[in-house]
């Protein structure tokens, strides 16, 4: 798939332009609406077609796109793969149009672009909350909420919100991240929206040019992160986990009763190995499906539809 130089986004065939002209069909039109009719976004949110959380199989396949808001634009070995917004929207629209895809996780800019394109009709939507820890910054571990807040997710009539929860035992600032995430979990539970927590045990390691944040992906570390994250907030009734697929995944999933979606990250293994690991993990108790972004949107062969269909096949 290549970037669309014309500024036209290939919208899902199931979401054609409606006769009242509510939706747009090109990125140029998105810009025009944002400039002249910004109120249309609120109107579309208020009238967006919604759906039940689950179908008959009780599984979910969610497309994720919130990395750009942290300054993380790389995918599949390409440093600025996600920098072209026209191309990114085209890939997202393709992914959301595939059979078996249930919804989107994104920041407001991405979600509202796709909303204007009509790509979120009949889909679940999860708001991305904390994008303050910019990749490569001295304050990367400060995961404060610079995206959606709980009120924004409620007003948008979304189905839940997700928060990254990196825990560095050597960084005193981690307690502020935990406090903010705990408050968000409490507020989301009170609003009866899914509070999706993405925990990691993380640390800063030296590099040739300074340092970087590394997530510990051993089973013991993921289990510890789950134990900490599960206790956040005044209720866990609507709390879910978003977890990486790691070695000894059976032990990891034995550590929680909370519904869990598996994240894809930016895997280094061959696709067949990655798919095999996902397939095995999806069979475990508490696992409800996949929430994938760069893996599907920027596959090695650039065939987004094929990558999405493969992932859906694993879930369903």
PDB file of N, CA and C in Angstrom, residues 56-120:
ATOM      1  N   UNK A  56     -21.661 -13.153  19.499  1.00  0.00           N
ATOM      2  CA  UNK A  56     -21.939 -14.458  20.096  1.00  0.00           C
ATOM      3  C   UNK A  56     -20.689 -15.156  20.616  1.00  0.00           C
ATOM      4  N   UNK A  57     -19.526 -14.888  19.992  1.00  0.00           N
ATOM      5  CA  UNK A  57     -18.316 -15.627  20.381  1.00  0.00           C
ATOM      6  C   UNK A  57     -17.605 -15.029  21.587  1.00  0.00           C
ATOM      7  N   UNK A  58     -18.000 -13.840  22.035  1.00  0.00           N
ATOM      8  CA  UNK A  58     -17.376 -13.244  23.203  1.00  0.00           C
ATOM      9  C   UNK A  58     -15.946 -12.801  22.984  1.00  0.00           C
ATOM     10  N   UNK A  59     -15.533 -12.630  21.734  1.00  0.00           N
ATOM     11  CA  UNK A  59     -14.162 -12.235  21.399  1.00  0.00           C
ATOM     12  C   UNK A  59     -14.141 -10.860  20.742  1.00  0.00           C
ATOM     13  N   UNK A  60     -12.980 -10.191  20.799  1.00  0.00           N
ATOM     14  CA  UNK A  60     -12.836  -8.874  20.201  1.00  0.00           C
ATOM     15  C   UNK A  60     -11.565  -8.774  19.370  1.00  0.00           C
ATOM     16  N   UNK A  61     -11.650  -8.048  18.268  1.00  0.00           N
ATOM     17  CA  UNK A  61     -10.502  -7.708  17.446  1.00  0.00           C
ATOM     18  C   UNK A  61     -10.506  -6.189  17.289  1.00  0.00           C
ATOM     19  N   UNK A  62      -9.559  -5.506  17.951  1.00  0.00           N
ATOM     20  CA  UNK A  62      -9.520  -4.053  17.995  1.00  0.00           C
ATOM     21  C   UNK A  62      -8.274  -3.546  17.270  1.00  0.00           C
ATOM     22  N   UNK A  63      -8.447  -2.498  16.481  1.00  0.00           N
ATOM     23  CA  UNK A  63      -7.329  -1.834  15.806  1.00  0.00           C
ATOM     24  C   UNK A  63      -6.860  -0.685  16.690  1.00  0.00           C
ATOM     25  N   UNK A  64      -5.545  -0.594  16.938  1.00  0.00           N
ATOM     26  CA  UNK A  64      -4.993   0.431  17.816  1.00  0.00           C
ATOM     27  C   UNK A  64      -4.159   1.433  17.026  1.00  0.00           C
ATOM     28  N   UNK A  65      -4.317   2.707  17.378  1.00  0.00           N
ATOM     29  CA  UNK A  65      -3.479   3.735  16.754  1.00  0.00           C
ATOM     30  C   UNK A  65      -3.355   4.933  17.683  1.00  0.00           C
ATOM     31  N   UNK A  66      -2.445   4.830  18.659  1.00  0.00           N
ATOM     32  CA  UNK A  66      -2.176   5.982  19.518  1.00  0.00           C
ATOM     33  C   UNK A  66      -0.689   6.264  19.692  1.00  0.00           C
ATOM     34  N   UNK A  67       0.159   5.515  18.996  1.00  0.00           N
ATOM     35  CA  UNK A  67       1.596   5.734  19.093  1.00  0.00           C
ATOM     36  C   UNK A  67       2.045   7.107  18.582  1.00  0.00           C
ATOM     37  N   UNK A  68       1.485   7.611  17.471  1.00  0.00           N
ATOM     38  CA  UNK A  68       1.964   8.907  16.980  1.00  0.00           C
ATOM     39  C   UNK A  68       1.899  10.021  18.019  1.00  0.00           C
ATOM     40  N   UNK A  69       0.904   9.997  18.900  1.00  0.00           N
ATOM     41  CA  UNK A  69       0.750  11.058  19.892  1.00  0.00           C
ATOM     42  C   UNK A  69       1.856  11.034  20.941  1.00  0.00           C
ATOM     43  N   UNK A  70       2.636   9.954  21.013  1.00  0.00           N
ATOM     44  CA  UNK A  70       3.809   9.890  21.888  1.00  0.00           C
ATOM     45  C   UNK A  70       5.089  10.170  21.104  1.00  0.00           C
ATOM     46  N   UNK A  71       4.937  10.579  19.840  1.00  0.00           N
ATOM     47  CA  UNK A  71       6.116  10.814  19.011  1.00  0.00           C
ATOM     48  C   UNK A  71       6.752   9.538  18.522  1.00  0.00           C
ATOM     49  N   UNK A  72       6.050   8.415  18.650  1.00  0.00           N
ATOM     50  CA  UNK A  72       6.550   7.106  18.215  1.00  0.00           C
ATOM     51  C   UNK A  72       5.988   6.813  16.833  1.00  0.00           C
ATOM     52  N   UNK A  73       6.744   7.136  15.795  1.00  0.00           N
ATOM     53  CA  UNK A  73       6.252   7.038  14.423  1.00  0.00           C
ATOM     54  C   UNK A  73       6.807   5.830  13.668  1.00  0.00           C
ATOM     55  N   UNK A  74       7.690   5.070  14.285  1.00  0.00           N
ATOM     56  CA  UNK A  74       8.311   3.940  13.614  1.00  0.00           C
ATOM     57  C   UNK A  74       7.438   2.703  13.596  1.00  0.00           C
ATOM     58  N   UNK A  75       7.614   1.887  12.553  1.00  0.00           N
ATOM     59  CA  UNK A  75       6.898   0.611  12.430  1.00  0.00           C
ATOM     60  C   UNK A  75       7.642  -0.263  11.436  1.00  0.00           C
ATOM     61  N   UNK A  76       7.784  -1.525  11.776  1.00  0.00           N
ATOM     62  CA  UNK A  76       8.395  -2.519  10.875  1.00  0.00           C
ATOM     63  C   UNK A  76       9.758  -2.069  10.360  1.00  0.00           C
ATOM     64  N   UNK A  77      10.553  -1.476  11.242  1.00  0.00           N
ATOM     65  CA  UNK A  77      11.891  -1.071  10.866  1.00  0.00           C
ATOM     66  C   UNK A  77      11.977   0.239  10.107  1.00  0.00           C
ATOM     67  N   UNK A  78      10.835   0.896   9.877  1.00  0.00           N
ATOM     68  CA  UNK A  78      10.820   2.176   9.167  1.00  0.00           C
ATOM     69  C   UNK A  78      10.635   3.298  10.185  1.00  0.00           C
ATOM     70  N   UNK A  79      11.595   4.203  10.259  1.00  0.00           N
ATOM     71  CA  UNK A  79      11.646   5.209  11.321  1.00  0.00           C
ATOM     72  C   UNK A  79      10.422   6.098  11.348  1.00  0.00           C
ATOM     73  N   UNK A  80       9.968   6.556  10.200  1.00  0.00           N
ATOM     74  CA  UNK A  80       8.842   7.481  10.130  1.00  0.00           C
ATOM     75  C   UNK A  80       7.659   6.905   9.366  1.00  0.00           C
ATOM     76  N   UNK A  81       7.439   5.613   9.530  1.00  0.00           N
ATOM     77  CA  UNK A  81       6.374   4.937   8.773  1.00  0.00           C
ATOM     78  C   UNK A  81       5.012   5.575   8.987  1.00  0.00           C
ATOM     79  N   UNK A  82       4.752   6.049  10.207  1.00  0.00           N
ATOM     80  CA  UNK A  82       3.417   6.549  10.540  1.00  0.00           C
ATOM     81  C   UNK A  82       3.310   8.062  10.425  1.00  0.00           C
ATOM     82  N   UNK A  83       4.294   8.701   9.794  1.00  0.00           N
ATOM     83  CA  UNK A  83       4.309  10.156   9.730  1.00  0.00           C
ATOM     84  C   UNK A  83       3.307  10.721   8.733  1.00  0.00           C
ATOM     85  N   UNK A  84       3.022   9.983   7.669  1.00  0.00           N
ATOM     86  CA  UNK A  84       2.108  10.454   6.637  1.00  0.00           C
ATOM     87  C   UNK A  84       0.676  10.172   7.083  1.00  0.00           C
ATOM     88  N   UNK A  85      -0.063  11.216   7.483  1.00  0.00           N
ATOM     89  CA  UNK A  85      -1.393  11.022   8.035  1.00  0.00           C
ATOM     90  C   UNK A  85      -2.386  10.517   6.990  1.00  0.00           C
ATOM     91  N   UNK A  86      -2.234  10.948   5.731  1.00  0.00           N
ATOM     92  CA  UNK A  86      -3.130  10.470   4.681  1.00  0.00           C
ATOM     93  C   UNK A  86      -2.985   8.962   4.514  1.00  0.00           C
ATOM     94  N   UNK A  87      -1.745   8.498   4.451  1.00  0.00           N
ATOM     95  CA  UNK A  87      -1.513   7.063   4.305  1.00  0.00           C
ATOM     96  C   UNK A  87      -1.987   6.312   5.537  1.00  0.00           C
ATOM     97  N   UNK A  88      -1.735   6.860   6.712  1.00  0.00           N
ATOM     98  CA  UNK A  88      -2.156   6.197   7.948  1.00  0.00           C
ATOM     99  C   UNK A  88      -3.673   6.037   7.992  1.00  0.00           C
ATOM    100  N   UNK A  89      -4.401   7.084   7.635  1.00  0.00           N
ATOM    101  CA  UNK A  89      -5.854   6.997   7.625  1.00  0.00           C
ATOM    102  C   UNK A  89      -6.351   5.975   6.614  1.00  0.00           C
ATOM    103  N   UNK A  90      -5.679   5.891   5.481  1.00  0.00           N
ATOM    104  CA  UNK A  90      -6.054   4.901   4.473  1.00  0.00           C
ATOM    105  C   UNK A  90      -5.893   3.485   5.014  1.00  0.00           C
ATOM    106  N   UNK A  91      -4.780   3.256   5.698  1.00  0.00           N
ATOM    107  CA  UNK A  91      -4.530   1.935   6.277  1.00  0.00           C
ATOM    108  C   UNK A  91      -5.542   1.624   7.382  1.00  0.00           C
ATOM    109  N   UNK A  92      -5.858   2.619   8.201  1.00  0.00           N
ATOM    110  CA  UNK A  92      -6.829   2.411   9.266  1.00  0.00           C
ATOM    111  C   UNK A  92      -8.223   2.140   8.713  1.00  0.00           C
ATOM    112  N   UNK A  93      -8.623   2.896   7.686  1.00  0.00           N
ATOM    113  CA  UNK A  93      -9.935   2.673   7.087  1.00  0.00           C
ATOM    114  C   UNK A  93     -10.030   1.282   6.489  1.00  0.00           C
ATOM    115  N   UNK A  94      -8.937   0.828   5.868  1.00  0.00           N
ATOM    116  CA  UNK A  94      -8.912  -0.527   5.321  1.00  0.00           C
ATOM    117  C   UNK A  94      -9.073  -1.554   6.434  1.00  0.00           C
ATOM    118  N   UNK A  95      -8.315  -1.378   7.521  1.00  0.00           N
ATOM    119  CA  UNK A  95      -8.375  -2.328   8.634  1.00  0.00           C
ATOM    120  C   UNK A  95      -9.763  -2.375   9.256  1.00  0.00           C
ATOM    121  N   UNK A  96     -10.370  -1.226   9.480  1.00  0.00           N
ATOM    122  CA  UNK A  96     -11.678  -1.182  10.121  1.00  0.00           C
ATOM    123  C   UNK A  96     -12.786  -1.741   9.241  1.00  0.00           C
ATOM    124  N   UNK A  97     -12.550  -1.765   7.939  1.00  0.00           N
ATOM    125  CA  UNK A  97     -13.576  -2.266   7.017  1.00  0.00           C
ATOM    126  C   UNK A  97     -13.593  -3.780   6.899  1.00  0.00           C
ATOM    127  N   UNK A  98     -12.555  -4.458   7.420  1.00  0.00           N
ATOM    128  CA  UNK A  98     -12.466  -5.907   7.229  1.00  0.00           C
ATOM    129  C   UNK A  98     -13.463  -6.647   8.131  1.00  0.00           C
ATOM    130  N   UNK A  99     -14.070  -7.717   7.632  1.00  0.00           N
ATOM    131  CA  UNK A  99     -15.008  -8.499   8.449  1.00  0.00           C
ATOM    132  C   UNK A  99     -14.343  -9.009   9.713  1.00  0.00           C
ATOM    133  N   UNK A 100     -15.055  -8.912  10.827  1.00  0.00           N
ATOM    134  CA  UNK A 100     -14.537  -9.425  12.086  1.00  0.00           C
ATOM    135  C   UNK A 100     -13.784  -8.417  12.917  1.00  0.00           C
ATOM    136  N   UNK A 101     -13.561  -7.208  12.397  1.00  0.00           N
ATOM    137  CA  UNK A 101     -12.911  -6.149  13.177  1.00  0.00           C
ATOM    138  C   UNK A 101     -13.974  -5.402  13.970  1.00  0.00           C
ATOM    139  N   UNK A 102     -13.767  -5.314  15.286  1.00  0.00           N
ATOM    140  CA  UNK A 102     -14.811  -4.796  16.167  1.00  0.00           C
ATOM    141  C   UNK A 102     -14.698  -3.318  16.481  1.00  0.00           C
ATOM    142  N   UNK A 103     -13.501  -2.746  16.398  1.00  0.00           N
ATOM    143  CA  UNK A 103     -13.422  -1.353  16.793  1.00  0.00           C
ATOM    144  C   UNK A 103     -12.029  -0.786  16.784  1.00  0.00           C
ATOM    145  N   UNK A 104     -11.893   0.367  17.457  1.00  0.00           N
ATOM    146  CA  UNK A 104     -10.690   1.199  17.390  1.00  0.00           C
ATOM    147  C   UNK A 104     -10.277   1.663  18.773  1.00  0.00           C
ATOM    148  N   UNK A 105      -8.966   1.740  18.990  1.00  0.00           N
ATOM    149  CA  UNK A 105      -8.372   2.442  20.123  1.00  0.00           C
ATOM    150  C   UNK A 105      -7.520   3.563  19.548  1.00  0.00           C
ATOM    151  N   UNK A 106      -7.764   4.817  19.958  1.00  0.00           N
ATOM    152  CA  UNK A 106      -7.021   5.924  19.353  1.00  0.00           C
ATOM    153  C   UNK A 106      -7.122   7.182  20.193  1.00  0.00           C
ATOM    154  N   UNK A 107      -6.274   8.148  19.846  1.00  0.00           N
ATOM    155  CA  UNK A 107      -6.364   9.494  20.379  1.00  0.00           C
ATOM    156  C   UNK A 107      -7.441  10.254  19.611  1.00  0.00           C
ATOM    157  N   UNK A 108      -7.796  11.448  20.101  1.00  0.00           N
ATOM    158  CA  UNK A 108      -8.924  12.177  19.532  1.00  0.00           C
ATOM    159  C   UNK A 108      -8.707  12.563  18.078  1.00  0.00           C
ATOM    160  N   UNK A 109      -7.480  12.940  17.710  1.00  0.00           N
ATOM    161  CA  UNK A 109      -7.241  13.376  16.335  1.00  0.00           C
ATOM    162  C   UNK A 109      -7.517  12.259  15.342  1.00  0.00           C
ATOM    163  N   UNK A 110      -7.019  11.063  15.652  1.00  0.00           N
ATOM    164  CA  UNK A 110      -7.239   9.899  14.787  1.00  0.00           C
ATOM    165  C   UNK A 110      -8.710   9.496  14.797  1.00  0.00           C
ATOM    166  N   UNK A 111      -9.283   9.385  15.983  1.00  0.00           N
ATOM    167  CA  UNK A 111     -10.671   8.933  16.096  1.00  0.00           C
ATOM    168  C   UNK A 111     -11.619   9.872  15.359  1.00  0.00           C
ATOM    169  N   UNK A 112     -11.385  11.171  15.466  1.00  0.00           N
ATOM    170  CA  UNK A 112     -12.304  12.119  14.841  1.00  0.00           C
ATOM    171  C   UNK A 112     -12.135  12.194  13.332  1.00  0.00           C
ATOM    172  N   UNK A 113     -10.914  11.989  12.825  1.00  0.00           N
ATOM    173  CA  UNK A 113     -10.736  11.867  11.375  1.00  0.00           C
ATOM    174  C   UNK A 113     -11.531  10.684  10.838  1.00  0.00           C
ATOM    175  N   UNK A 114     -11.410   9.549  11.514  1.00  0.00           N
ATOM    176  CA  UNK A 114     -12.122   8.344  11.079  1.00  0.00           C
ATOM    177  C   UNK A 114     -13.624   8.483  11.273  1.00  0.00           C
ATOM    178  N   UNK A 115     -14.019   9.201  12.306  1.00  0.00           N
ATOM    179  CA  UNK A 115     -15.438   9.501  12.517  1.00  0.00           C
ATOM    180  C   UNK A 115     -16.008  10.259  11.324  1.00  0.00           C
ATOM    181  N   UNK A 116     -15.293  11.292  10.867  1.00  0.00           N
ATOM    182  CA  UNK A 116     -15.747  12.091   9.726  1.00  0.00           C
ATOM    183  C   UNK A 116     -15.826  11.261   8.448  1.00  0.00           C
ATOM    184  N   UNK A 117     -14.968  10.242   8.347  1.00  0.00           N
ATOM    185  CA  UNK A 117     -14.988   9.354   7.180  1.00  0.00           C
ATOM    186  C   UNK A 117     -16.087   8.302   7.261  1.00  0.00           C
ATOM    187  N   UNK A 118     -16.774   8.232   8.392  1.00  0.00           N
ATOM    188  CA  UNK A 118     -17.831   7.237   8.556  1.00  0.00           C
ATOM    189  C   UNK A 118     -17.328   5.872   8.947  1.00  0.00           C
ATOM    190  N   UNK A 119     -16.024   5.757   9.241  1.00  0.00           N
ATOM    191  CA  UNK A 119     -15.427   4.453   9.506  1.00  0.00           C
ATOM    192  C   UNK A 119     -15.707   3.913  10.901  1.00  0.00           C
ATOM    193  N   UNK A 120     -16.307   4.723  11.783  1.00  0.00           N
ATOM    194  CA  UNK A 120     -16.574   4.274  13.152  1.00  0.00           C
ATOM    195  C   UNK A 120     -18.028   3.898  13.389  1.00  0.00           C
TER     196      UNK A 120
END
